[in-house]
Amino acid sequence: MNDEELPVIDGSLTRESHLILQQFTSHNQISSFTLAIIKFILLLENSCKEDVRVVPTSVRSSIEGIESALYQDELQSLTLTDSEISLLESAAFQFINHTMAGVVSLRSLFPPLDKSAEDLLHALLPITKLVQLNLWEDSAMKSEIQNLLKSEIFKKIKRAVDVWTEDRLAMLDEHVAYSQCQTDPVLPQTSSLADLLQEVCVICTPKPAYQEMFHKVNVNYYKTICLRVDHMLAHKVKELVHEMNYYQKRYQSYQVNIRDSSRISLKLFLAIKNIYSVLKKSIPDREVFKLRMVHFDQWFEESLIFWLETFKSECNMRMEKALEIDKDFVPVTSQVKHSNSSVDVLSSFAKITTEWRDIGVQDADHLLIGAIKISNVICDGTRLYADKIASILECNGYYDGNSTEFDINQQVCITVNNIEYIRRYLSQLAEMLNYEDISRSLTLKYDDDAVGRQSFQMLNRLISTASEDIVLKERNLLQKIVDQMEPNLNKHIKIFSSAASLATTCDQEF
């Protein structure tokens, strides 16, 4: 028998039945409140039966009847008898369990969709109305009902998160299995997991409207899903980080492998950092320790060394490419006297410092190691650029000593200016890498001012030494240019001297 064929109960009575009930309640001095309670209990019990169909609005109407009775008799002392409390508790729990069983069949509650929340709240409306009844104020029943309701909703939300994440992780593994692009699956797996984390990050960013819907049933939706997502994904992340560390150790002698794997592991790190930031916002400070990703930065301590090495190789590679393209040293615009290669090199330096700040290392010792490594990368990069500029000038015949004439043209000026333009960037390095903050962090960690002061001096010494080296290269370069110009200068000086002597002789004869 389908639902349409079942007998319908809507809580209403015929006119004759209503008159009989009035006479009975009046004769036995039964209050309207007690009558409303009995009617409510009967509706709750019938709602759980399979052989009748209770109109959903009838339960809500019955609740409104109880509220009306409470309002009408508010000056009286309204209490429930022990038998009424027992019947009501039994019917209420039976009704809640029956309603929650139907909720299980509703659409998934993760990822959060407005329609899913609306369906859930509509199905739970009779229960929420039941919980909000004033007659529970002095009873432990209200707390029991609320706890049961929250427990069942939590189970459904957690189950939805589990199913979704398990499916997505399975799809990730299947995608990698079919991929023929990599011989080692850890690289595509790690990259795909980073993409998945970015997607989850968007999903877990709270929507006020959705949060408010669940607040009506005293459920912190985003706290629940954030804790569950962390539980489901943390193990997979940690597992792949461990496999990536093993991969990089195995191929540490192969620059291409290290460069590619470092790019991917850094992508994963930034994705975890992003999602951890989102998850933490939805969880009270006192419960953040529950997150399994809370110490995610420690998982990447081995990867950090490879990232720093990759910064160096990528910087040198970009420099080589920039100089290869910028063969003629054409100025960037008519307003400046340096060429595109210097701009590209500074762009690569800026990219390194930006990525380092994005990593956001917290440990003072790791900060110092990173600052030293990156400072050396940039300082060595400026030295290498200056050397290559000098080599280019030499290859162009400025130092071969065979030229009968030497002229200072725009190309020579721009070439020399490129070196100075790069050198001046070093003066910004201390601020970009936060040398002062690193010094303070070390002072606090070791409770020793000398440690912070010495680290600060050491970092600045790297810059000053590199700057002095570049200045020396510039002087040598300019000296070679002057040496090349010397024959022409002497030649012109002789011409001018001869002309001046001739003019003096003529003046004396006249």
Coordinates of C-alpha atoms in Angstrom, one line a residue:
M1 CA 0.0 0.0 0.0
N2 CA 1.5 3.4 -1.0
D3 CA 1.3 6.5 1.1
E4 CA -1.7 7.9 -0.9
E5 CA -3.8 4.9 0.1
L6 CA -3.0 5.0 3.8
P7 CA -5.5 6.5 6.2
V8 CA -4.8 10.1 6.9
I9 CA -4.5 11.7 10.3
D10 CA -4.4 15.5 10.5
G11 CA -5.3 16.0 14.2
S12 CA -8.7 17.5 13.5
L13 CA -12.0 16.3 14.8
T14 CA -15.5 16.3 13.4
R15 CA -18.0 18.7 14.9
E16 CA -19.8 15.9 16.9
S17 CA -16.5 14.5 18.3
H18 CA -15.3 18.0 19.2
L19 CA -18.6 18.6 21.3
I20 CA -18.2 15.2 23.0
L21 CA -14.6 16.0 23.9
Q22 CA -15.6 19.4 25.3
Q23 CA -18.2 17.9 27.5
F24 CA -15.8 15.2 28.7
T25 CA -13.0 17.6 29.6
S26 CA -15.4 20.0 31.3
H27 CA -17.0 17.2 33.4
N28 CA -13.6 15.8 34.4
Q29 CA -12.0 19.3 34.9
I30 CA -9.3 18.6 32.3
S31 CA -7.4 21.7 31.4
S32 CA -6.8 22.8 27.8
F33 CA -3.1 22.4 28.4
T34 CA -3.5 18.7 29.3
L35 CA -5.8 18.1 26.4
A36 CA -3.2 19.7 24.0
I37 CA -0.5 17.5 25.5
I38 CA -2.5 14.3 25.0
K39 CA -3.3 15.3 21.4
F40 CA 0.3 16.0 20.8
I41 CA 1.4 12.6 22.2
L42 CA -1.1 10.8 20.0
L43 CA 0.1 12.6 16.9
L44 CA 3.8 11.8 17.7
E45 CA 2.9 8.1 18.2
N46 CA 0.9 7.9 15.0
S47 CA 3.6 9.7 13.0
C48 CA 5.9 6.7 13.7
K49 CA 3.3 4.0 12.5
E50 CA 3.6 2.5 9.1
D51 CA -0.2 1.9 8.6
V52 CA -1.3 5.5 8.8
R53 CA -0.1 8.8 7.3
V54 CA 0.1 11.9 9.5
V55 CA -0.1 15.2 7.8
P56 CA 3.3 16.9 8.5
T57 CA 1.7 20.3 9.3
S58 CA -0.5 18.6 12.0
V59 CA 2.4 18.1 14.3
R60 CA 3.4 21.8 14.0
S61 CA -0.2 22.8 14.6
S62 CA -0.4 20.6 17.7
I63 CA 2.8 22.3 19.0
E64 CA 1.1 25.7 18.4
G65 CA -1.9 24.4 20.3
I66 CA 0.3 23.6 23.3
E67 CA 1.9 27.1 23.1
S68 CA -1.5 28.7 23.0
A69 CA -2.7 26.7 26.0
L70 CA 0.4 27.7 27.9
Y71 CA -0.2 31.4 27.0
Q72 CA -3.9 31.2 28.1
D73 CA -3.1 29.5 31.4
E74 CA 0.1 31.4 32.1
L75 CA -1.2 32.6 35.5
Q76 CA -1.8 29.1 36.6
S77 CA 0.7 26.6 37.8
L78 CA 1.1 24.3 34.8
T79 CA 2.9 21.1 35.5
L80 CA 2.9 17.7 33.9
T81 CA 2.1 14.6 35.9
D82 CA 4.6 11.7 36.0
S83 CA 2.5 9.7 33.6
E84 CA 2.3 12.6 31.2
I85 CA 6.0 13.1 31.3
S86 CA 6.7 9.4 30.7
L87 CA 4.3 9.3 27.8
L88 CA 5.6 12.5 26.3
E89 CA 9.3 11.5 26.6
S90 CA 8.6 8.1 25.0
A91 CA 6.6 9.6 22.1
A92 CA 9.1 12.4 21.6
F93 CA 12.2 10.1 21.3
Q94 CA 10.3 7.7 19.1
F95 CA 9.3 10.6 16.8
I96 CA 12.8 12.0 16.7
N97 CA 14.3 8.6 15.8
H98 CA 11.7 8.0 13.1
T99 CA 12.2 11.5 11.6
M100 CA 16.0 11.2 11.6
A101 CA 15.8 7.8 9.9
G102 CA 14.1 9.7 7.1
V103 CA 16.8 12.4 7.1
V104 CA 19.4 9.8 6.2
S105 CA 17.8 9.4 2.8
L106 CA 18.1 13.2 2.0
R107 CA 20.8 14.5 -0.3
S108 CA 24.3 14.8 1.0
L109 CA 25.3 17.7 3.3
F110 CA 28.8 18.0 1.9
P111 CA 29.9 19.9 -0.1
P112 CA 27.5 22.6 1.3
L113 CA 24.6 23.3 -1.0
D114 CA 21.7 25.6 -0.1
K115 CA 19.2 23.1 -1.3
S116 CA 20.6 20.4 0.9
A117 CA 20.4 22.6 4.0
E118 CA 16.8 23.7 3.1
D119 CA 15.7 20.1 2.7
L120 CA 17.3 19.1 6.0
L121 CA 15.8 22.0 7.9
H122 CA 12.4 21.4 6.4
A123 CA 12.5 17.7 7.5
L124 CA 13.7 18.7 11.0
L125 CA 11.3 21.6 11.5
P126 CA 8.9 19.5 13.6
I127 CA 11.8 18.5 15.8
T128 CA 13.1 22.0 16.2
K129 CA 9.6 23.2 17.1
L130 CA 9.4 20.3 19.6
V131 CA 12.7 21.4 21.2
Q132 CA 11.7 25.0 21.4
L133 CA 8.6 24.2 23.5
N134 CA 8.5 26.1 26.8
L135 CA 7.4 23.0 28.7
W136 CA 11.0 21.7 28.5
E137 CA 12.5 24.6 30.3
D138 CA 12.4 22.9 33.7
S139 CA 13.1 19.4 32.4
A140 CA 16.2 17.5 31.4
M141 CA 14.2 16.3 28.4
K142 CA 15.1 19.4 26.3
S143 CA 18.8 18.8 26.7
E144 CA 18.4 15.1 25.9
I145 CA 16.4 15.9 22.7
Q146 CA 18.9 18.5 21.6
N147 CA 21.8 16.2 22.2
L148 CA 20.1 13.4 20.2
L149 CA 19.3 15.8 17.4
K150 CA 22.8 17.2 17.2
S151 CA 24.3 13.7 17.4
E152 CA 22.3 12.5 14.4
I153 CA 23.1 15.6 12.3
F154 CA 26.8 15.2 13.2
K155 CA 26.7 11.6 12.0
K156 CA 25.1 12.6 8.7
I157 CA 27.5 15.5 8.1
K158 CA 30.6 13.4 9.0
R159 CA 29.4 10.5 6.8
A160 CA 28.9 12.9 3.9
V161 CA 32.4 14.3 4.3
D162 CA 33.8 10.8 4.5
V163 CA 32.1 9.6 1.3
W164 CA 33.0 12.7 -0.6
T165 CA 36.7 12.7 0.4
E166 CA 37.1 9.0 -0.1
D167 CA 35.6 9.3 -3.6
R168 CA 37.9 12.2 -4.5
L169 CA 41.0 10.4 -3.2
A170 CA 40.0 7.3 -5.2
M171 CA 39.5 9.4 -8.3
L172 CA 43.0 11.0 -7.7
D173 CA 44.6 7.5 -7.6
E174 CA 42.7 6.4 -10.7
H175 CA 43.8 9.5 -12.6
V176 CA 47.4 8.8 -11.7
A177 CA 47.1 5.1 -12.6
Y178 CA 45.9 6.0 -16.1
S179 CA 48.5 8.8 -16.6
Q180 CA 51.6 7.8 -18.6
C181 CA 53.3 11.2 -18.2
Q182 CA 55.5 10.3 -15.2
T183 CA 57.5 7.2 -14.5
D184 CA 57.2 7.8 -10.7
P185 CA 53.5 8.3 -9.6
V186 CA 54.5 10.5 -6.6
L187 CA 54.8 13.6 -8.7
P188 CA 51.3 13.6 -10.4
Q189 CA 49.8 12.3 -7.1
T190 CA 51.2 15.2 -5.1
S191 CA 50.2 17.8 -7.7
S192 CA 46.7 16.4 -7.9
L193 CA 46.4 16.4 -4.1
A194 CA 47.4 20.0 -4.0
D195 CA 44.7 20.8 -6.5
L196 CA 42.2 18.9 -4.3
L197 CA 43.2 20.8 -1.2
Q198 CA 42.6 24.1 -3.0
E199 CA 39.1 22.9 -3.9
V200 CA 38.5 21.8 -0.3
C201 CA 39.7 25.2 0.8
V202 CA 37.0 27.0 -1.2
I203 CA 34.4 24.5 0.1
C204 CA 35.3 25.0 3.8
T205 CA 35.3 28.8 3.6
P206 CA 32.1 29.7 5.6
K207 CA 29.0 31.0 4.0
P208 CA 27.1 33.0 6.5
A209 CA 23.7 32.0 5.2
Y210 CA 24.5 28.3 5.3
Q211 CA 26.0 28.7 8.8
E212 CA 22.9 30.4 10.0
M213 CA 20.7 27.6 8.7
F214 CA 22.5 25.0 10.9
H215 CA 22.6 27.4 13.8
K216 CA 18.9 27.0 14.1
V217 CA 19.4 23.4 15.2
N218 CA 22.4 24.3 17.4
V219 CA 25.0 22.7 15.0
N220 CA 28.2 24.4 14.1
Y221 CA 28.4 23.1 10.5
Y222 CA 31.7 24.5 9.4
K223 CA 33.5 23.4 12.6
T224 CA 32.2 19.9 12.0
I225 CA 33.2 19.6 8.4
C226 CA 36.6 21.3 9.0
L227 CA 37.6 18.8 11.8
R228 CA 36.4 15.9 9.6
V229 CA 38.1 17.1 6.4
D230 CA 41.4 17.5 8.4
H231 CA 40.9 13.9 9.8
M232 CA 40.3 12.5 6.3
L233 CA 43.1 14.3 4.4
A234 CA 46.0 14.7 6.9
H235 CA 47.1 11.1 6.6
K236 CA 47.2 11.2 2.8
V237 CA 49.1 14.5 2.8
K238 CA 51.7 13.2 5.3
E239 CA 52.1 10.0 3.4
L240 CA 52.8 11.8 0.1
V241 CA 55.2 14.2 1.7
H242 CA 57.2 11.2 3.1
E243 CA 57.2 9.7 -0.4
M244 CA 58.3 13.0 -2.0
N245 CA 61.2 13.2 0.5
Y246 CA 62.3 9.7 -0.4
Y247 CA 62.0 10.7 -4.2
Q248 CA 64.2 13.8 -3.7
K249 CA 66.9 11.9 -1.8
R250 CA 67.0 9.3 -4.5
Y251 CA 67.3 11.8 -7.3
Q252 CA 69.3 14.5 -5.5
S253 CA 72.1 14.3 -8.0
Y254 CA 69.7 15.1 -10.9
Q255 CA 69.0 18.8 -11.2
V256 CA 65.9 18.4 -13.4
N257 CA 64.3 15.9 -11.1
I258 CA 64.9 18.0 -8.0
R259 CA 63.7 21.2 -9.7
D260 CA 60.4 19.5 -10.9
S261 CA 59.8 17.8 -7.6
S262 CA 60.5 20.9 -5.6
R263 CA 58.0 22.9 -7.6
I264 CA 55.4 20.3 -6.9
S265 CA 56.2 19.9 -3.2
L266 CA 56.1 23.6 -2.7
K267 CA 52.8 23.7 -4.4
L268 CA 51.5 21.1 -1.9
F269 CA 53.0 23.0 1.0
L270 CA 51.3 26.3 0.0
A271 CA 48.0 24.4 -0.5
I272 CA 48.2 22.9 3.0
K273 CA 49.1 26.3 4.5
N274 CA 46.1 27.8 2.8
I275 CA 43.6 25.1 3.9
Y276 CA 45.0 25.0 7.4
S277 CA 44.4 28.8 7.7
V278 CA 40.8 28.3 6.6
L279 CA 40.2 25.3 8.9
K280 CA 41.6 27.1 11.9
K281 CA 39.2 30.1 11.5
S282 CA 36.2 27.8 12.0
I283 CA 37.5 26.2 15.1
P284 CA 37.8 27.7 18.6
D285 CA 41.4 28.5 19.7
R286 CA 41.2 26.0 22.5
E287 CA 40.3 23.2 20.1
V288 CA 42.9 23.9 17.3
F289 CA 45.1 21.2 18.8
K290 CA 42.5 18.7 17.4
L291 CA 43.6 19.4 13.9
R292 CA 46.1 16.8 12.6
M293 CA 47.6 19.4 10.3
V294 CA 48.5 21.7 13.1
H295 CA 52.3 20.9 12.7
F296 CA 52.2 20.5 9.0
D297 CA 55.3 22.7 8.5
Q298 CA 57.4 20.1 10.3
W299 CA 56.6 17.6 7.6
F300 CA 58.4 19.7 5.0
E301 CA 61.7 20.3 6.9
E302 CA 63.6 18.0 4.5
S303 CA 61.9 19.6 1.4
L304 CA 62.9 23.0 2.6
I305 CA 66.6 22.4 1.6
F306 CA 65.6 21.3 -1.8
W307 CA 63.4 24.4 -2.3
L308 CA 66.3 26.6 -1.5
E309 CA 68.6 24.8 -4.0
T310 CA 65.8 25.0 -6.6
F311 CA 65.6 28.8 -6.1
K312 CA 69.3 29.0 -7.0
S313 CA 69.1 26.8 -10.1
E314 CA 66.0 28.6 -11.4
C315 CA 67.6 32.0 -10.8
N316 CA 70.7 31.0 -12.8
M317 CA 68.6 29.5 -15.5
R318 CA 66.4 32.7 -15.9
M319 CA 69.6 34.8 -16.0
E320 CA 71.1 32.7 -18.8
K321 CA 67.9 33.0 -20.7
A322 CA 67.5 36.7 -20.1
L323 CA 71.1 37.4 -21.4
E324 CA 70.6 35.1 -24.4
I325 CA 67.5 37.1 -25.4
D326 CA 69.0 40.5 -24.6
K327 CA 72.0 40.2 -26.9
D328 CA 71.9 43.8 -28.2
F329 CA 71.2 45.4 -24.8
V330 CA 68.4 47.6 -26.1
P331 CA 67.2 50.0 -23.3
V332 CA 63.8 49.2 -21.8
T333 CA 62.5 52.7 -22.6
S334 CA 64.0 55.9 -23.8
Q335 CA 63.7 57.2 -20.2
V336 CA 66.1 54.6 -18.7
K337 CA 69.6 53.4 -19.4
H338 CA 69.4 49.7 -18.7
S339 CA 68.2 46.8 -20.7
N340 CA 65.6 44.0 -20.4
S341 CA 68.1 41.4 -19.0
S342 CA 68.6 43.4 -15.8
V343 CA 64.8 43.8 -15.4
D344 CA 64.3 40.0 -15.9
V345 CA 67.1 39.2 -13.4
L346 CA 65.6 41.4 -10.7
S347 CA 62.2 39.9 -11.5
S348 CA 63.6 36.4 -10.7
F349 CA 65.1 37.8 -7.5
A350 CA 61.8 39.3 -6.5
K351 CA 60.1 36.0 -7.2
I352 CA 62.4 34.1 -4.9
T353 CA 61.9 36.5 -2.0
T354 CA 58.1 36.5 -2.5
E355 CA 58.0 32.7 -2.5
W356 CA 60.1 32.6 0.6
R357 CA 57.8 34.9 2.4
D358 CA 54.8 32.8 1.2
I359 CA 56.4 29.7 2.8
G360 CA 56.2 31.6 6.1
V361 CA 58.8 29.6 8.1
Q362 CA 58.2 30.1 11.8
D363 CA 61.3 28.5 13.4
A364 CA 64.0 31.0 14.1
D365 CA 66.9 28.7 13.1
H366 CA 65.1 27.7 9.8
L367 CA 64.5 31.4 9.1
L368 CA 68.2 32.1 9.5
I369 CA 69.2 29.2 7.3
G370 CA 66.7 30.3 4.6
A371 CA 67.8 33.9 4.8
I372 CA 71.5 32.9 4.4
K373 CA 70.7 30.6 1.5
I374 CA 68.5 33.1 -0.4
S375 CA 70.9 36.0 0.3
N376 CA 73.7 33.9 -1.1
V377 CA 71.6 33.0 -4.1
I378 CA 70.9 36.7 -4.9
C379 CA 74.4 37.9 -4.0
D380 CA 76.0 35.2 -6.1
G381 CA 73.5 35.9 -8.9
T382 CA 74.6 39.6 -9.0
R383 CA 78.3 38.5 -9.2
L384 CA 77.5 36.0 -11.9
Y385 CA 75.5 38.6 -13.9
A386 CA 78.5 41.0 -13.7
D387 CA 80.9 38.3 -14.8
K388 CA 78.7 37.5 -17.8
I389 CA 78.3 41.1 -18.8
A390 CA 82.1 41.5 -18.8
S391 CA 82.4 38.3 -20.8
I392 CA 79.9 39.6 -23.4
L393 CA 81.9 42.9 -23.7
E394 CA 85.1 40.9 -24.2
C395 CA 83.4 38.6 -26.8
N396 CA 82.3 41.7 -28.7
G397 CA 85.9 42.7 -29.1
Y398 CA 86.3 45.5 -26.6
Y399 CA 89.2 43.8 -24.8
D400 CA 91.1 42.1 -27.6
G401 CA 93.6 44.9 -27.9
N402 CA 93.6 44.8 -31.8
S403 CA 91.1 47.5 -32.4
T404 CA 92.6 50.6 -34.0
E405 CA 89.7 52.7 -32.7
F406 CA 87.4 52.5 -29.8
D407 CA 84.2 54.4 -29.3
I408 CA 81.9 54.8 -26.3
N409 CA 78.4 54.0 -27.8
Q410 CA 75.0 53.5 -26.2
Q411 CA 75.4 49.8 -26.1
V412 CA 78.5 50.0 -23.9
C413 CA 76.9 52.4 -21.5
I414 CA 73.8 50.3 -21.1
T415 CA 75.9 47.2 -20.6
V416 CA 77.8 48.8 -17.7
N417 CA 74.7 50.4 -16.3
N418 CA 73.0 47.0 -16.1
I419 CA 75.6 45.9 -13.5
E420 CA 75.0 48.9 -11.3
Y421 CA 71.2 48.6 -11.6
I422 CA 71.5 45.0 -10.3
R423 CA 73.9 46.0 -7.5
R424 CA 71.6 48.6 -6.1
Y425 CA 69.0 45.9 -5.6
L426 CA 71.2 44.4 -2.8
S427 CA 70.4 47.4 -0.6
Q428 CA 66.8 46.3 -0.5
L429 CA 67.5 42.7 0.5
A430 CA 67.7 43.2 4.2
E431 CA 64.2 44.6 4.3
M432 CA 62.7 42.0 1.9
L433 CA 64.1 39.1 3.9
N434 CA 63.3 40.7 7.2
Y435 CA 66.8 40.5 8.7
E436 CA 65.7 42.5 11.8
D437 CA 62.8 40.1 12.5
I438 CA 65.1 37.1 12.2
S439 CA 67.5 38.7 14.6
R440 CA 64.7 39.4 17.2
S441 CA 63.4 35.8 16.8
L442 CA 66.8 34.3 17.5
T443 CA 67.2 36.6 20.5
L444 CA 63.9 35.5 21.9
K445 CA 64.6 31.8 21.2
Y446 CA 68.0 31.7 22.8
D447 CA 67.4 34.5 25.3
D448 CA 70.7 36.0 24.2
D449 CA 71.1 39.4 22.5
A450 CA 74.5 38.4 21.2
V451 CA 73.0 35.6 19.1
G452 CA 70.5 38.0 17.4
R453 CA 73.1 40.7 16.9
Q454 CA 75.7 38.4 15.4
S455 CA 73.2 36.8 13.0
F456 CA 72.1 40.3 11.9
Q457 CA 75.7 41.3 11.3
M458 CA 76.5 38.1 9.4
L459 CA 73.5 38.6 7.1
N460 CA 74.4 42.2 6.3
R461 CA 78.0 41.2 5.8
L462 CA 76.8 38.9 2.9
I463 CA 75.3 41.9 1.2
S464 CA 78.1 44.3 1.8
T465 CA 80.7 41.8 0.6
A466 CA 78.7 41.1 -2.6
S467 CA 78.3 44.9 -3.2
E468 CA 82.0 45.5 -2.8
D469 CA 82.8 42.7 -5.2
I470 CA 80.4 44.2 -7.8
V471 CA 81.9 47.6 -7.3
L472 CA 85.4 46.1 -7.9
K473 CA 84.2 44.4 -11.0
E474 CA 82.7 47.7 -12.2
R475 CA 86.0 49.5 -11.6
N476 CA 88.0 46.8 -13.5
L477 CA 85.5 47.0 -16.3
L478 CA 85.7 50.7 -16.5
Q479 CA 89.5 50.6 -16.4
K480 CA 89.6 48.2 -19.3
I481 CA 87.3 50.5 -21.3
V482 CA 89.6 53.5 -20.4
D483 CA 92.6 51.4 -21.5
Q484 CA 91.0 50.7 -24.8
M485 CA 90.1 54.4 -25.2
E486 CA 93.7 55.5 -24.3
P487 CA 95.2 55.3 -27.8
N488 CA 92.4 57.3 -29.4
L489 CA 92.6 59.8 -26.5
N490 CA 96.3 60.2 -26.9
K491 CA 95.9 60.6 -30.7
H492 CA 93.3 63.3 -30.3
I493 CA 95.3 65.0 -27.5
K494 CA 98.3 65.2 -29.9
I495 CA 96.1 66.7 -32.6
F496 CA 94.7 69.3 -30.2
S497 CA 98.3 70.0 -28.9
S498 CA 99.6 70.4 -32.5
A499 CA 96.8 72.7 -33.4
A500 CA 97.3 74.8 -30.3
S501 CA 101.1 75.1 -31.0
L502 CA 100.4 76.1 -34.6
A503 CA 98.0 78.7 -33.4
T504 CA 100.5 80.1 -30.9
T505 CA 103.2 80.3 -33.6
C506 CA 101.0 82.2 -36.0
D507 CA 100.0 84.7 -33.3
Q508 CA 103.7 85.3 -32.6
E509 CA 104.5 86.0 -36.3
F510 CA 101.8 88.6 -36.6

